[in-house]
Tab-separated table of C-alpha atoms in Angstrom:
chain	number	residue	atom	x	y	z
N	1	MET	CA	61.289	83.203	112.599
N	2	SER	CA	60.952	79.398	112.072
N	3	THR	CA	62.273	78.748	115.665
N	4	ILE	CA	59.926	81.165	117.071
N	5	ILE	CA	56.889	79.085	115.711
N	6	ILE	CA	58.541	75.734	116.894
N	7	PHE	CA	59.168	77.390	120.257
N	8	ILE	CA	55.608	78.605	120.788
N	9	TRP	CA	54.108	75.126	119.504
N	10	ASP	CA	56.467	73.219	121.840
N	11	LEU	CA	55.440	75.571	124.723
N	12	ILE	CA	51.720	75.283	124.379
N	13	PHE	CA	51.453	71.541	123.137
N	14	LEU	CA	54.423	69.554	123.357
N	15	LYS	CA	56.460	70.772	126.563
N	16	HIS	CA	59.254	68.763	125.452
N	17	PRO	CA	62.151	70.070	127.751
N	18	VAL	CA	65.195	69.147	125.467
N	19	VAL	CA	63.718	71.158	122.667
N	20	MET	CA	62.672	74.267	124.950
N	21	THR	CA	66.293	74.037	126.024
N	22	SER	CA	67.948	73.842	122.745
N	23	ILE	CA	65.947	76.524	121.454
N	24	LEU	CA	66.946	78.799	124.566
N	25	ILE	CA	70.503	77.780	124.099
N	26	TYR	CA	70.112	78.833	120.578
N	27	TYR	CA	68.277	82.194	121.440
N	28	SER	CA	71.189	83.021	123.988
N	29	TYR	CA	73.898	82.316	121.289
N	30	ALA	CA	72.127	84.396	118.832
N	31	ILE	CA	71.826	87.224	121.131
N	32	MET	CA	75.545	87.021	122.055
N	33	VAL	CA	76.564	86.869	118.383
N	34	HIS	CA	74.361	89.888	117.741
N	35	TYR	CA	75.916	91.852	120.571
N	36	TYR	CA	79.501	90.747	119.416
N	37	THR	CA	78.704	91.906	115.601
N	38	ASN	CA	77.571	95.346	116.809
N	39	HIS	CA	80.455	95.712	119.276
N	40	ILE	CA	83.036	94.727	116.751
N	41	MET	CA	81.827	96.826	113.973
N	42	ASN	CA	82.767	100.215	115.779
N	43	ALA	CA	85.895	98.679	117.233
N	44	MET	CA	88.171	97.602	114.043
N	45	GLN	CA	90.533	99.736	112.352
N	46	ILE	CA	92.877	99.247	109.285
N	47	LEU	CA	96.456	100.354	109.848
N	48	ASN	CA	98.439	101.559	106.841
N	49	GLU	CA	101.326	104.238	105.993
N	50	ASN	CA	100.584	107.571	104.593
N	51	ARG	CA	103.791	107.116	102.470
N	52	ARG	CA	104.878	107.024	98.931
N	53	TYR	CA	107.468	104.181	98.319
N	54	ARG	CA	109.738	105.006	95.234
N	55	VAL	CA	111.606	101.736	93.568
N	56	PHE	CA	112.584	100.776	90.054
N	57	PRO	CA	111.196	97.848	88.564
N	58	GLY	CA	112.763	94.510	89.709
N	59	ASN	CA	114.012	96.116	93.048
N	60	GLU	CA	112.301	95.068	96.266
N	61	ALA	CA	110.530	97.237	98.813
N	62	VAL	CA	108.692	96.338	102.387
N	63	ILE	CA	105.538	98.167	103.079
N	64	GLY	CA	103.297	97.568	106.273
N	65	ILE	CA	99.529	97.068	106.664
N	66	GLY	CA	97.801	95.900	109.833
N	67	VAL	CA	94.450	95.660	111.541
N	68	ARG	CA	93.793	96.990	115.219
N	69	ASN	CA	91.149	95.730	117.619
N	70	ASN	CA	89.739	98.251	119.962
N	71	ALA	CA	87.171	96.115	121.413
N	72	LYS	CA	87.015	94.186	124.752
N	73	LEU	CA	86.409	91.000	123.143
N	74	SER	CA	89.122	88.960	121.033
N	75	ILE	CA	88.639	88.509	117.121
N	76	PRO	CA	88.939	84.620	116.700
N	77	ASN	CA	88.657	84.672	112.904
N	78	GLY	CA	89.147	87.571	110.467
N	79	LYS	CA	90.455	88.286	106.915
N	80	LEU	CA	91.846	91.312	105.463
N	81	SER	CA	92.065	91.308	101.613
N	82	PHE	CA	93.078	94.005	98.908
N	83	GLU	CA	93.539	94.276	95.229
N	84	LEU	CA	97.254	94.955	93.892
N	85	SER	CA	98.552	94.899	90.463
N	86	GLU	CA	99.543	91.232	89.270
N	87	THR	CA	102.688	93.187	87.978
N	88	ILE	CA	103.909	93.302	91.428
N	89	GLU	CA	105.246	90.186	92.839
N	90	THR	CA	104.636	89.658	96.520
N	91	GLU	CA	105.948	87.524	99.381
N	92	GLY	CA	104.457	86.060	102.367
N	93	VAL	CA	100.778	86.579	101.457
N	94	LEU	CA	98.007	84.395	100.014
N	95	ILE	CA	96.845	85.229	96.536
N	96	GLU	CA	93.026	84.416	96.289
N	97	SER	CA	92.261	82.327	93.280
N	98	GLY	CA	88.892	81.521	91.730
N	99	ASP	CA	88.189	78.696	89.050
N	100	GLY	CA	91.922	77.810	89.257
N	101	VAL	CA	92.988	81.195	88.030
N	102	LEU	CA	95.130	83.335	90.201
N	103	SER	CA	93.640	87.005	90.853
N	104	ASP	CA	95.302	90.228	91.966
N	105	ARG	CA	93.592	90.051	95.388
N	106	ARG	CA	95.978	89.386	98.275
N	107	VAL	CA	94.455	87.685	101.425
N	108	TYR	CA	95.735	87.888	105.062
N	109	PRO	CA	93.662	85.723	107.630
N	110	PHE	CA	94.219	86.828	111.384
N	111	LEU	CA	93.351	86.341	114.905
N	112	ILE	CA	93.502	89.442	117.239
N	113	PRO	CA	93.270	89.502	121.278
N	114	ALA	CA	91.134	92.343	122.621
N	115	LYS	CA	92.659	95.801	122.714
N	116	ASP	CA	95.446	94.701	120.406
N	117	SER	CA	96.724	94.832	116.953
N	118	ILE	CA	98.693	92.865	114.221
N	119	GLU	CA	100.825	94.252	111.476
N	120	TRP	CA	102.182	92.438	108.362
N	121	ARG	CA	105.239	93.409	106.495
N	122	LEU	CA	104.886	92.573	102.776
N	123	SER	CA	107.762	92.458	100.545
N	124	ILE	CA	107.115	93.447	97.090
N	125	ARG	CA	109.011	93.584	93.941
N	126	PRO	CA	107.453	95.586	90.979
N	127	GLN	CA	108.011	94.668	87.571
N	128	LYS	CA	106.335	97.549	85.580
N	129	ARG	CA	106.574	101.398	85.993
N	130	GLY	CA	103.387	103.096	87.258
N	131	LEU	CA	101.730	104.307	90.565
N	132	TYR	CA	100.198	101.597	92.453
N	133	THR	CA	97.754	101.576	95.466
N	134	MET	CA	96.135	98.623	97.503
N	135	GLU	CA	92.585	99.067	96.351
N	136	ASN	CA	89.064	97.685	97.065
N	137	VAL	CA	90.247	96.756	100.734
N	138	GLU	CA	87.716	94.432	102.415
N	139	LEU	CA	87.597	93.472	106.196
N	140	ILE	CA	85.609	90.446	107.288
N	141	VAL	CA	85.246	89.147	110.667
N	142	TYR	CA	83.579	85.811	111.764
N	143	ASP	CA	82.401	84.716	115.223
N	144	TRP	CA	84.012	82.019	117.230
N	145	PHE	CA	82.143	79.124	115.139
N	146	ARG	CA	81.840	81.029	111.996
N	147	THR	CA	78.349	80.982	112.215
N	148	SER	CA	77.917	84.714	111.333
N	149	THR	CA	80.047	87.003	109.026
N	150	THR	CA	80.469	90.770	109.385
N	151	TYR	CA	81.438	92.601	106.346
N	152	PHE	CA	83.163	96.164	107.019
N	153	PRO	CA	82.351	98.972	104.335
N	154	VAL	CA	84.776	98.460	101.282
N	155	LEU	CA	87.675	101.173	101.317
N	156	PRO	CA	88.394	102.262	97.579
N	157	ARG	CA	92.002	102.355	98.298
N	158	LEU	CA	94.646	102.884	101.181
N	159	GLN	CA	96.915	105.715	101.513
N	160	THR	CA	100.025	103.645	100.953
N	161	GLU	CA	101.281	104.469	97.605
N	162	ILE	CA	103.819	102.548	95.251
N	163	LEU	CA	105.577	104.738	92.531
N	164	VAL	CA	107.602	102.504	90.140
N	165	TYR	CA	110.102	104.760	88.223
N	166	PRO	CA	110.644	103.671	84.501
N	167	LEU	CA	113.338	101.353	83.485
N	168	ILE	CA	116.646	103.203	82.732
N	169	LYS	CA	117.742	102.195	79.179
N	170	PRO	CA	121.061	103.387	78.167
N	171	ILE	CA	121.316	105.216	74.604
N	172	ARG	CA	124.264	103.422	72.987
N	173	ASN	CA	126.170	106.166	71.140
N	174	ILE	CA	125.649	108.890	73.989
N	175	GLN	CA	129.350	109.796	73.915
N	176	ARG	CA	128.236	111.918	70.764
N	177	LEU	CA	126.971	114.556	72.993
N	178	GLU	CA	130.189	115.047	74.701
N	179	ARG	CA	131.479	117.624	72.317
N	180	LEU	CA	127.802	119.457	72.118
N	181	MET	CA	127.418	120.361	75.666
N	182	PRO	CA	130.046	122.759	76.640
N	183	GLY	CA	128.164	125.942	77.680
N	184	ILE	CA	126.796	128.921	75.798
N	185	GLN	CA	129.726	129.102	73.539
N	186	GLN	CA	130.618	125.678	71.991
N	187	SER	CA	134.204	124.788	73.048
N	188	ARG	CA	136.306	121.595	72.497
N	189	LEU	CA	138.511	122.405	75.468
N	190	SER	CA	136.451	122.533	78.473
N	191	TYR	CA	133.176	122.210	80.221
N	192	LEU	CA	133.935	124.812	82.740
N	193	GLU	CA	135.892	127.518	81.078
N	194	ASP	CA	135.480	130.065	78.239
N	195	ALA	CA	139.172	130.177	76.518
N	196	SER	CA	138.041	133.274	74.821
N	197	ALA	CA	137.481	135.321	78.061
N	198	VAL	CA	140.577	135.821	79.930
N	199	SER	CA	139.793	137.591	83.508
N	200	GLY	CA	143.168	137.849	85.027
N	201	VAL	CA	146.249	135.468	86.248
N	202	LYS	CA	146.307	132.803	88.638
N	203	GLN	CA	149.179	130.365	90.104
N	204	TYR	CA	150.502	127.996	87.460
N	205	GLU	CA	149.152	124.270	88.275
N	206	ASN	CA	150.626	122.100	85.720
N	207	GLU	CA	148.013	123.241	82.932
N	208	SER	CA	148.956	122.923	79.186
N	209	PHE	CA	151.462	125.543	77.618
N	210	ARG	CA	148.666	127.505	75.895
N	211	HIS	CA	147.181	128.266	79.235
N	212	ILE	CA	150.569	130.046	80.541
N	213	HIS	CA	150.408	133.843	80.339
N	214	TRP	CA	153.845	134.378	79.173
N	215	LYS	CA	153.931	138.390	79.540
N	216	ALA	CA	152.683	138.034	83.196
N	217	SER	CA	155.169	135.073	83.852
N	218	LEU	CA	158.242	137.248	82.517
N	219	ARG	CA	157.014	140.452	84.574
N	220	MET	CA	156.301	138.394	87.718
N	221	GLN	CA	159.536	136.234	87.392
N	222	GLN	CA	157.498	132.977	87.876
N	223	LEU	CA	154.990	131.124	85.800
N	224	VAL	CA	151.491	132.112	86.195
N	225	ALA	CA	148.481	130.844	84.281
N	226	LYS	CA	145.672	132.713	82.437
N	227	LYS	CA	142.227	132.797	84.587
N	228	TYR	CA	139.335	132.150	82.594
N	229	GLN	CA	135.665	133.335	82.884
N	230	PRO	CA	133.454	130.341	83.943
N	231	VAL	CA	131.200	128.871	81.295
N	232	THR	CA	127.435	129.294	82.214
N	233	HIS	CA	125.359	126.491	80.797
N	234	SER	CA	121.993	127.663	79.397
N	235	GLY	CA	120.736	124.001	79.834
N	236	VAL	CA	119.440	120.968	77.798
N	237	THR	CA	115.883	120.735	76.449
N	238	ILE	CA	114.731	117.118	76.187
N	239	CYS	CA	111.422	116.600	74.373
N	240	LEU	CA	109.715	113.366	74.362
N	241	ASN	CA	107.087	112.468	71.482
N	242	LEU	CA	104.986	109.506	72.321
N	243	SER	CA	102.696	109.752	69.343
N	244	ALA	CA	102.871	107.040	66.658
N	245	PRO	CA	103.611	108.593	63.058
N	246	GLU	CA	100.208	107.815	61.923
N	247	ARG	CA	97.632	108.188	64.886
N	248	GLY	CA	97.589	106.926	68.447
N	249	PHE	CA	100.534	106.048	70.832
N	250	HIS	CA	103.774	104.662	69.737
N	251	ALA	CA	104.409	100.900	69.531
N	252	ARG	CA	107.660	101.284	71.495
N	253	PHE	CA	105.954	103.627	74.213
N	254	GLU	CA	107.709	102.159	77.323
N	255	ASP	CA	111.056	102.255	75.419
N	256	LEU	CA	110.925	105.953	74.469
N	257	ILE	CA	110.158	106.535	78.400
N	258	SER	CA	113.126	104.624	79.307
N	259	PHE	CA	115.524	106.459	76.992
N	260	THR	CA	114.146	109.819	78.092
N	261	ALA	CA	114.816	108.461	81.818
N	262	PHE	CA	118.282	107.622	80.743
N	263	LEU	CA	118.844	111.205	79.426
N	264	CYS	CA	117.331	112.750	82.794
N	265	GLN	CA	119.728	110.785	84.534
N	266	TYR	CA	122.766	111.382	82.334
N	267	MET	CA	122.210	115.241	82.500
N	268	THR	CA	122.220	115.048	86.471
N	269	THR	CA	125.411	113.205	86.300
N	270	LYS	CA	127.128	115.781	84.226
N	271	HIS	CA	125.554	118.699	86.347
N	272	LEU	CA	123.760	120.050	83.618
N	273	PRO	CA	120.482	121.801	83.852
N	274	PHE	CA	117.652	120.540	81.674
N	275	GLU	CA	114.025	120.771	80.892
N	276	LEU	CA	111.522	118.403	79.946
N	277	PHE	CA	108.542	118.263	77.497
N	278	ILE	CA	106.061	115.589	77.034
N	279	ASN	CA	103.406	115.819	74.308
N	280	ILE	CA	100.827	114.512	76.948
N	281	TYR	CA	98.064	116.816	77.792
N	282	LYS	CA	98.668	118.110	81.158
N	283	GLY	CA	96.144	121.306	82.231
N	284	GLY	CA	95.665	122.148	78.371
N	285	ARG	CA	99.335	122.219	77.465
N	286	PRO	CA	102.117	119.560	77.156
N	287	LEU	CA	103.480	118.162	80.341
N	288	THR	CA	106.411	120.453	81.122
N	289	LEU	CA	108.979	120.344	83.865
N	290	ASN	CA	110.869	123.860	83.654
N	291	LEU	CA	114.740	124.028	83.499
N	292	ARG	CA	116.464	123.005	86.797
N	293	GLU	CA	119.235	120.546	87.762
N	294	GLY	CA	120.119	118.264	90.701
N	295	ASN	CA	118.782	115.147	92.149
N	296	GLU	CA	115.420	116.760	93.271
N	297	HIS	CA	114.926	117.778	89.623
N	298	LEU	CA	115.681	114.246	88.483
N	299	ALA	CA	113.382	112.577	90.926
N	300	ALA	CA	110.375	114.895	89.739
N	301	SER	CA	111.355	114.054	86.021
N	302	LEU	CA	111.195	110.418	86.869
N	303	THR	CA	107.817	110.598	88.836
N	304	ALA	CA	106.541	112.218	85.975
N	305	LEU	CA	107.565	109.535	83.501
N	306	ALA	CA	106.393	106.797	85.998
N	307	GLN	CA	102.888	107.935	85.770
N	308	LEU	CA	102.557	108.288	81.897
N	309	SER	CA	99.663	105.994	80.361
N	310	THR	CA	98.228	105.642	77.136
N	311	SER	CA	94.649	106.649	78.534
N	312	GLY	CA	95.368	110.376	78.021
N	313	ALA	CA	95.413	112.541	74.940
N	314	ALA	CA	98.420	113.568	73.108
N	315	PHE	CA	99.318	116.536	71.282
N	316	SER	CA	100.329	116.165	67.510
N	317	GLU	CA	104.017	116.366	66.682
N	318	THR	CA	103.651	119.639	64.736
N	319	ALA	CA	101.780	121.392	67.857
N	320	PHE	CA	104.327	119.873	70.303
N	321	LEU	CA	107.126	121.360	68.430
N	322	THR	CA	105.630	124.592	68.189
N	323	TYR	CA	104.935	124.899	71.966
N	324	ILE	CA	108.604	123.908	72.723
N	325	LYS	CA	109.777	126.561	70.104
N	326	GLU	CA	107.687	129.235	72.037
N	327	SER	CA	108.523	127.804	75.630
N	328	GLN	CA	111.958	126.619	75.905
N	329	ALA	CA	114.586	128.251	78.012
N	330	PRO	CA	117.717	129.243	76.262
N	331	SER	CA	119.408	125.914	75.231
N	332	VAL	CA	122.694	124.810	73.822
N	333	LEU	CA	121.039	121.264	73.032
N	334	THR	CA	117.812	120.212	72.124
N	335	ILE	CA	117.213	116.337	72.175
N	336	LEU	CA	113.933	115.008	70.428
N	337	VAL	CA	113.141	111.498	71.660
N	338	GLY	CA	110.497	109.653	69.221
N	339	GLY	CA	109.073	111.661	66.570
N	340	THR	CA	109.514	111.655	62.667
N	341	GLY	CA	112.604	113.795	62.919
N	342	ILE	CA	111.247	117.130	62.330
N	343	ARG	CA	113.476	120.143	63.510
N	344	GLY	CA	110.670	122.629	63.887
N	345	ASN	CA	112.954	125.562	64.091
N	346	LEU	CA	114.086	124.830	67.475
N	347	GLN	CA	117.112	126.686	68.773
N	348	GLY	CA	120.687	125.316	69.349
N	349	GLU	CA	122.017	122.034	68.338
N	350	VAL	CA	119.137	119.682	67.621
N	351	VAL	CA	119.546	115.827	67.909
N	352	TYR	CA	117.306	112.778	67.694
N	353	VAL	CA	116.890	109.705	69.552
N	354	ASN	CA	114.700	106.813	67.785
N	355	GLU	CA	112.591	104.155	69.136
N	356	HIS	CA	115.674	101.770	69.166
N	357	GLY	CA	117.675	104.125	71.302
N	358	HIS	CA	119.810	105.343	68.629
N	359	LEU	CA	120.958	108.803	68.634
N	360	SER	CA	121.550	110.991	65.247
N	361	GLY	CA	121.352	114.428	63.640
N	362	GLY	CA	122.877	117.892	64.745
N	363	GLY	CA	126.543	117.579	64.927
N	364	THR	CA	126.916	114.240	66.609
N	365	ASP	CA	128.599	112.350	63.502
N	366	ALA	CA	131.242	115.116	63.269
N	367	ALA	CA	131.676	115.121	67.055
N	368	LEU	CA	132.310	111.514	67.110
N	369	SER	CA	135.427	111.986	64.671
N	370	ILE	CA	136.729	114.901	66.885
């Protein structure tokens, strides 16, 4: 507005050619910047992958992000920035700082020709479990001389997700479970066969002498072995209690989750079906994963464990055990992670894992001596 007054004053009274020329050049540049800004506003696009990356803490992943310029004009100066948790280490990207303190905002300066795009590959190394996204995404474009700035609407988050599984912390005396998980009928002999149920005979294949069917061998004039019915596993019930003995959440919240993740992985390697109960509210009941087995079930369990937080509400230990008793599938073994050691009339063998990863209870001490 001030330049208009100067221009009119000079046009009527001074008629100074240099001033008038300067003002006309300024107006031409301002009109050009205005056109450029309007044109760019409708031509920019942020590129990101609609994908969930799955990693363990400390492992590395590479995610993509980019900007596309659909305009007929190039963009000489621009900046893309977003917030990403400070627990995720990144390489090849600037980290914006203020007052000498690093923030969690990552910044990408760029230059893009007309009708072109630019993409960056961001190397990340998460340090803590959880579900992360790139949030509060800002796109800023400047003109050729940085005399004007165009701010695009801030995006709350991008589609790319980073799921960080919990650390797998082993339970030191896990071998005590070996004698407690043979099948529906507890057996010290085999995970696969029920020695009390003979279904026929088969060719002898260097089994122990007690497997030889002597009467059939005499009748057939060759060594044959007993054929047993296969043992059908009922499965294992894993229960995670994240509540503290008094109130609130347990001080070893993360450790209890890591021990539970180890148990899920252990059952999968043993080809045992398992169900998982967690005393966090989910749809009005404890978070529950039904009895299944295999790698898909393990991935679902680790995903559920990765997204647990102390921001939710938890069931009391008594209410949690009551729900488990009413809901659990027929189980040869129930493992309680955390809690005070209350059994709660749960079915089958019941063992406990404390906050230090020590397994006790049930027949585990006797099993160790077998």
